[in-house]
Short mmCIF file of C-alpha atoms in Angstrom, two decimals:
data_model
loop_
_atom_site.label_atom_id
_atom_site.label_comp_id
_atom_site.label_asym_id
_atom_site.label_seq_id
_atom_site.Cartn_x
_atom_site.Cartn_y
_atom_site.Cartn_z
CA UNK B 156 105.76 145.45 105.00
CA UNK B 157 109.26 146.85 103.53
CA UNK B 158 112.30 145.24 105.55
CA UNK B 159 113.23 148.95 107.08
CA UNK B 160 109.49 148.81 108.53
CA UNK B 161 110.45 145.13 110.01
CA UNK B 162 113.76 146.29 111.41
CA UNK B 163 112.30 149.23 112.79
CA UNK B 164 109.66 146.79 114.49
CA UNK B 165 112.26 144.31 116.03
CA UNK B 166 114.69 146.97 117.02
CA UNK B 167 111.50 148.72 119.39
CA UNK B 168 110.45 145.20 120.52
CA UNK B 169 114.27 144.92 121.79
CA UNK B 170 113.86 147.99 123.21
CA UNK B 171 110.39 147.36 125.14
CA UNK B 172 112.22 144.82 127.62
CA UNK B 173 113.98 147.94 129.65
CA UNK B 174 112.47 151.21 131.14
CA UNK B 175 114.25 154.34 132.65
CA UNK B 176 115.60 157.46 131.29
CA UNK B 177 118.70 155.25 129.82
CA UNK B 178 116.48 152.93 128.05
CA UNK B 179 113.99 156.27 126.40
CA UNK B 180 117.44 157.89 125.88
CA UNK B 181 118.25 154.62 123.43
CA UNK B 182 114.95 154.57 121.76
CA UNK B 183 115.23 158.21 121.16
CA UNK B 184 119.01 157.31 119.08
CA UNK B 185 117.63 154.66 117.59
CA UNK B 186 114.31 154.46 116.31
CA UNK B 187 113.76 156.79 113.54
CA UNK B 188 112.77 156.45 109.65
CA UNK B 189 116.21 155.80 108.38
CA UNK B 190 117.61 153.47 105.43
CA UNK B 191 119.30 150.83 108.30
CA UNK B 192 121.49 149.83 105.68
CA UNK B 193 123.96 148.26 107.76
CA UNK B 194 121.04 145.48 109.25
CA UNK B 195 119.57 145.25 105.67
CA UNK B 196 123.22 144.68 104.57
CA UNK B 197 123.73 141.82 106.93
CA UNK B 198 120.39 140.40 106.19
CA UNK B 199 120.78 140.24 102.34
CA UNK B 200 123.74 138.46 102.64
CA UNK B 201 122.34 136.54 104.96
CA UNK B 202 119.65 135.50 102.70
CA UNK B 203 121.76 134.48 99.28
CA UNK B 204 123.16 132.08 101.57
CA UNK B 205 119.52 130.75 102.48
CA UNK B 206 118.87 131.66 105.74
CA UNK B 207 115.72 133.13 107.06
CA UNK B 208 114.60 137.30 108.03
CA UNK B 209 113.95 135.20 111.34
CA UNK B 210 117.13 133.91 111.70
CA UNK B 211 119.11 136.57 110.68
CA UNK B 212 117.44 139.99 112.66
CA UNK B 213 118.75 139.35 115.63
CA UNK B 214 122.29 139.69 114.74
CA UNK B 215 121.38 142.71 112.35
CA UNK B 216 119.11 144.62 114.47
CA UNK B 217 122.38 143.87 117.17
CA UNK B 218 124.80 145.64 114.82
CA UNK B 219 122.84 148.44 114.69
CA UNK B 220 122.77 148.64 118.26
CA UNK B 221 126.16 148.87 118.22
CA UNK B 222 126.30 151.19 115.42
CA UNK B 223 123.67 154.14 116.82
CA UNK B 224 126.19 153.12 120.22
CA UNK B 225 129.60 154.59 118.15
CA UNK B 226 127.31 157.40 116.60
CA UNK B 227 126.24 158.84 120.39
CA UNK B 228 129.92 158.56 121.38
CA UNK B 229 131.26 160.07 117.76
CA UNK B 230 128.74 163.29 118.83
CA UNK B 231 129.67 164.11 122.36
CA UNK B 232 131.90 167.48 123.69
CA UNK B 233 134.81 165.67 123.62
CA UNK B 234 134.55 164.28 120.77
CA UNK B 235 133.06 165.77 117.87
CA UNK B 236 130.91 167.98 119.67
CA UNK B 237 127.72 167.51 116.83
CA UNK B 238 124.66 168.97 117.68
CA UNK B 239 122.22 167.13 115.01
CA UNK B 240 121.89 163.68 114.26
CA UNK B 241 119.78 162.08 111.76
CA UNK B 242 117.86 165.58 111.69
CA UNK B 243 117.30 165.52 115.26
CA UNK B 244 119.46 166.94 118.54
CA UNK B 245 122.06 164.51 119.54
CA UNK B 246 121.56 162.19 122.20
CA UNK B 247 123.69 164.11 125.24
CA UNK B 248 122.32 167.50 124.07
CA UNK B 249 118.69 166.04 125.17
CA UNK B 250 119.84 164.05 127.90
CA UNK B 251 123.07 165.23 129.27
CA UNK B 252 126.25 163.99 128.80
CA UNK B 253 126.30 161.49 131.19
CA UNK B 254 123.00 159.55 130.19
CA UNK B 255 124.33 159.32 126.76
CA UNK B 256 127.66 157.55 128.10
CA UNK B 257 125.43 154.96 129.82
CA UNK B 258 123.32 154.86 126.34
CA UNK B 259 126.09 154.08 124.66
CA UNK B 260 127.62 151.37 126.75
CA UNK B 261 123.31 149.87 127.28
CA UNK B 262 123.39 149.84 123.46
CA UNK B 263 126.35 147.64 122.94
CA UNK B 264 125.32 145.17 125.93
CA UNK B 265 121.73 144.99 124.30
CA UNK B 266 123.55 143.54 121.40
CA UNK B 267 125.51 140.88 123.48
CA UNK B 268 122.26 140.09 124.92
CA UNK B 269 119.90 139.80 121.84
CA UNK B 270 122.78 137.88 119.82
CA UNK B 271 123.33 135.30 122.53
CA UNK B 272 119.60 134.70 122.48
CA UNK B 273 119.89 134.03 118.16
CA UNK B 274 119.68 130.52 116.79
CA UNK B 275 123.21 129.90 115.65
CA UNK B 276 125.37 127.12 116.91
CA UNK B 277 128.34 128.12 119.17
CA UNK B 278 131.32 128.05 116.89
CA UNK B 279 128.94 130.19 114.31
CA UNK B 280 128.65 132.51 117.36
CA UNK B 281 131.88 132.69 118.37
CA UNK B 282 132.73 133.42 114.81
CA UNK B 283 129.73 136.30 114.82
CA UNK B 284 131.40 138.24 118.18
CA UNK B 285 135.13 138.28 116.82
CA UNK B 286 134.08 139.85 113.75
CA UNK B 287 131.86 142.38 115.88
CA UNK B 288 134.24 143.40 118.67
CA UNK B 289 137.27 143.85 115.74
CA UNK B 290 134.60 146.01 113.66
CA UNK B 291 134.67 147.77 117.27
CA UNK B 292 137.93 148.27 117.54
CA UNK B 293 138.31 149.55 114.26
CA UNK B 294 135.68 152.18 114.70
CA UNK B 295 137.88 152.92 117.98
CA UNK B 296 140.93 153.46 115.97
CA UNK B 297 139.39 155.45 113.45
CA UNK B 298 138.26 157.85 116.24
CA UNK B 299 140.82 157.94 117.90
CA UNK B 300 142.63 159.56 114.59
CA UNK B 301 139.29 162.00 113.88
CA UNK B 302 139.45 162.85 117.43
CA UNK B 303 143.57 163.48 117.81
CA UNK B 304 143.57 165.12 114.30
CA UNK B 305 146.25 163.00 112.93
CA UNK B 306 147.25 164.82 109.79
CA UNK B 307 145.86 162.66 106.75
CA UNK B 308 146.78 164.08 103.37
CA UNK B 309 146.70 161.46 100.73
CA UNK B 310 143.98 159.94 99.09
CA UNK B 311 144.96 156.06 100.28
CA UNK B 312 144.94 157.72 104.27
CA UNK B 313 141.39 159.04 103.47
CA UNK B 314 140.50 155.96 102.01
CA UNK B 315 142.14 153.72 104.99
CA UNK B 316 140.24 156.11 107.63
CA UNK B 317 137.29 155.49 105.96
CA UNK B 318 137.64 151.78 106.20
CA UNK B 319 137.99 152.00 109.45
CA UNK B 320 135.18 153.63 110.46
CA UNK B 321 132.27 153.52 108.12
CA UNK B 322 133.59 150.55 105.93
CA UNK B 323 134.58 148.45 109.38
CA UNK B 324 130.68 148.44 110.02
CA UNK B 325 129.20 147.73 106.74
CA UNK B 326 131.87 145.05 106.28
CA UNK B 327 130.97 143.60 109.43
CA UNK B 328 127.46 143.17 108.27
CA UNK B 329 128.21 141.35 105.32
CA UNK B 330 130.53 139.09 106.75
CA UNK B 331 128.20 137.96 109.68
CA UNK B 332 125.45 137.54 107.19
CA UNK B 333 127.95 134.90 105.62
CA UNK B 334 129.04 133.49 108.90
CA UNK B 335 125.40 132.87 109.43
CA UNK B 336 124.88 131.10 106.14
CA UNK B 337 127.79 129.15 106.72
CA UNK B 338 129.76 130.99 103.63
CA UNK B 339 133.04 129.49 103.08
CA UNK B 340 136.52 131.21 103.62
CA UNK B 341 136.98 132.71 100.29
CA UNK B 342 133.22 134.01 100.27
CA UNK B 343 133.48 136.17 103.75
CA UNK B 344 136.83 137.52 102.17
CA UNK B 345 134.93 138.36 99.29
CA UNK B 346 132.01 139.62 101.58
CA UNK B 347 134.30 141.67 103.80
CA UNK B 348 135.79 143.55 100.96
CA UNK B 349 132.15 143.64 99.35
CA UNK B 350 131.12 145.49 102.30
CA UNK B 351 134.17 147.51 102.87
CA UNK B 352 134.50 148.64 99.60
CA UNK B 353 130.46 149.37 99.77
CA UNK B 354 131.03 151.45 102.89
CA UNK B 355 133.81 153.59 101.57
CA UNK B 356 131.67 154.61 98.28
CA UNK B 357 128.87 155.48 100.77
CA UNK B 358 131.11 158.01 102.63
CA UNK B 359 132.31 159.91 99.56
CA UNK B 360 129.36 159.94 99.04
CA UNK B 361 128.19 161.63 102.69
CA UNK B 362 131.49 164.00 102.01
CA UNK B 363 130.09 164.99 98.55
CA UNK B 364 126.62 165.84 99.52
CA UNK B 365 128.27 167.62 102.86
CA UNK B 366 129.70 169.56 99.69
CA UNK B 367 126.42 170.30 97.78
CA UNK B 368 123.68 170.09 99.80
CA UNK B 369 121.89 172.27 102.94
CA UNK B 370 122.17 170.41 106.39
CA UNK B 371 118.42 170.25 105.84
CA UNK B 372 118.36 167.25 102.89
CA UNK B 373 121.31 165.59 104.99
CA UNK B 374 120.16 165.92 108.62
CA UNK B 375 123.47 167.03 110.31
CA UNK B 376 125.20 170.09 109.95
CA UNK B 377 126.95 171.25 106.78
CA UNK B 378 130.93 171.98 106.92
CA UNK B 379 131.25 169.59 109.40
CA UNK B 380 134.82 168.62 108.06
CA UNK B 381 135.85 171.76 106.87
CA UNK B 382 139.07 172.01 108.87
CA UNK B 383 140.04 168.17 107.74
CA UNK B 384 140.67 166.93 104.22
CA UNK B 385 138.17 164.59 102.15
CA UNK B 386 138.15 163.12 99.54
CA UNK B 387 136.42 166.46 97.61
CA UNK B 388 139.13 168.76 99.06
CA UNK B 389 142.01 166.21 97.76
CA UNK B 390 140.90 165.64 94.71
CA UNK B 391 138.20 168.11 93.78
CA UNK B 392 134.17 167.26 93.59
CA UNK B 393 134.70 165.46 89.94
CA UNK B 394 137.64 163.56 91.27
CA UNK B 395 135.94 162.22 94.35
CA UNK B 396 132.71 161.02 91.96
CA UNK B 397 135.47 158.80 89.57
CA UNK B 398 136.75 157.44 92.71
CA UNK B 399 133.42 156.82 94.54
CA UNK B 400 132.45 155.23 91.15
CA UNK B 401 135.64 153.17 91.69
CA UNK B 402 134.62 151.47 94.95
CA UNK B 403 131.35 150.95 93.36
CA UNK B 404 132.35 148.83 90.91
CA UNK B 405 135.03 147.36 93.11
CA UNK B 406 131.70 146.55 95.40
CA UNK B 407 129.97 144.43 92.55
CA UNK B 408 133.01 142.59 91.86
CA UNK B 409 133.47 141.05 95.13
CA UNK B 410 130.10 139.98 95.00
CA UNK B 411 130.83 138.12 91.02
CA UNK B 412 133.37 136.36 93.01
CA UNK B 413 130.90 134.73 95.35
CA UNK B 414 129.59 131.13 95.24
CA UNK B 415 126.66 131.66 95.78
CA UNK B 416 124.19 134.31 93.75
CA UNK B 417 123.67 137.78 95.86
CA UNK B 418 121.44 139.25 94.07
CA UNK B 419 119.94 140.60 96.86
CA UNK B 420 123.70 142.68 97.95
CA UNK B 421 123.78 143.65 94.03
CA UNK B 422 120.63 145.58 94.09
CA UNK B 423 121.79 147.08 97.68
CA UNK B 424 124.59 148.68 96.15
CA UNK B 425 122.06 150.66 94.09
CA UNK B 426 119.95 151.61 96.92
CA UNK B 427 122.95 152.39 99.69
CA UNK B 428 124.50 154.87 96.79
CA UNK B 429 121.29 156.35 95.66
CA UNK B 430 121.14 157.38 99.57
CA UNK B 431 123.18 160.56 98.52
CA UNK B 432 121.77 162.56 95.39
CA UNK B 433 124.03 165.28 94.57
#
């Protein structure tokens, strides 16, 4: 069985303990046939640090929780106001805006509640929910800039937006696959920047393919970002490929740094980036 297959399998066991129109409302968000390349982050550095798929799901299957929780928020009126996500309707488009709020906020409790239940000693734990709830607040911060339309015109403001919202989440992943292994200091430095670095390449990517490709291949619409500057607009699509390329190998060098082999994160860099084909 390929790890998305087992992800998708623990994440609709975690599901199965709740019923209601809340609790379809989250399975409809979250189960589909996507990469999860934030839990399979978390779990391949989790496992170049030894510890077990058993171990380690929990806490991955968690952050996604909290991830597909920021997405249904990201796509409301208010907010963004998307209509497709991951090349279905949004969440509060099916069912209403006010079952998606409660989604949302069910989502991120689910993930309290599934990584209190993990085998990790407390100060491991501890260690686990500071790095999720600052990964939270940096998705909140980078919202709140998408969503008051803070002018952002150079390339290091892109780049810093980006961190905070798509990098925050796959840098969380690494790092708590670290905490888990009991990485030391210097390696969950070296994982964070692994992962933000990672996540920041990934979005150039998203921004180039929103560029070149129908809303079909990508599963949201097209142009989303068309009254905001990216990376492409900045520095033109050629100039956003050298830079992506940049964070790329900025992404493999954090992981030479490590103590420990990752092959596992190495070969993840490859897959995450092959995500968008443009």
């Amino acid at each position: 069985m390929e790890l998305s297959e087992k992800i998708y399998d623990y994440l609709e066991n975690a599901l199965d303990r709740d019923e209601g129109v809340v609790n379809e409302a989250a399975r409809y968000s979250v189960l589909n046939n996507g990469h999860f390349w934030r839990p399979t982050t978390l779990i391949k550095s989790a496992e170049a640090y030894g510890v077990s798929l058993e171990d380690s799901l929990p806490y991955a299957v968690g952050l996604e929780f909290v991830h597909t929780a920021s997405l249904i928020l990201d796509d409301m009126p208010s907010m963004d106001d998307a209509d497709i996500r991951r090349k279905k309707k949004t969440c509060h488009l099916v069912y209403g805006e006010d079952i998606a709020e409660l989604t949302s906020h069910y989502l991120t409790s689910l993930a309290d509640l599934i990584g209190n239940e993990g085998n990790v000693d407390d100060s491991k734990y501890r260690a686990i929910v500071q790095e999720t709830k600052q990964t939270a607040l940096n998705l909140i911060g980078g919202q709140e800039i998408d969503l008051k339309d803070v002018e952002i015109n150079s390339i290091c403001e892109i780049d810093r937006f980006y961190g905070m919202k798509t990098g925050s989440l796959f840098s969380a992943a690494a790092a708590i696959g670290g905490i888990l292994g009991g990485a030391s200091e210097s390696d969950l430095n070296n994982l964070r920047r692994f992962g933000m670095n990672l996540g920041i390449a990934y979005q150039y990517g998203d921004d180039l393919y929103d560029e070149l490709a129908p809303a079909a291949f990508l599963g949201k619409p097209t142009g989303k970002d068309k009254n905001k500057n990216t990376p492409v607009k900045v520095l033109g699509v050629q100039g956003a490929r050298v830079v992506r390329a940049g964070f790329k190998t900025a992404a493999s060098t954090n992981l030479a740094m490590l103590e420990k082999e990752a092959y596992g994160l190495e070969c993840l860099i490859e897959d995450v980036l092959a995500t968008h084909k443009f």
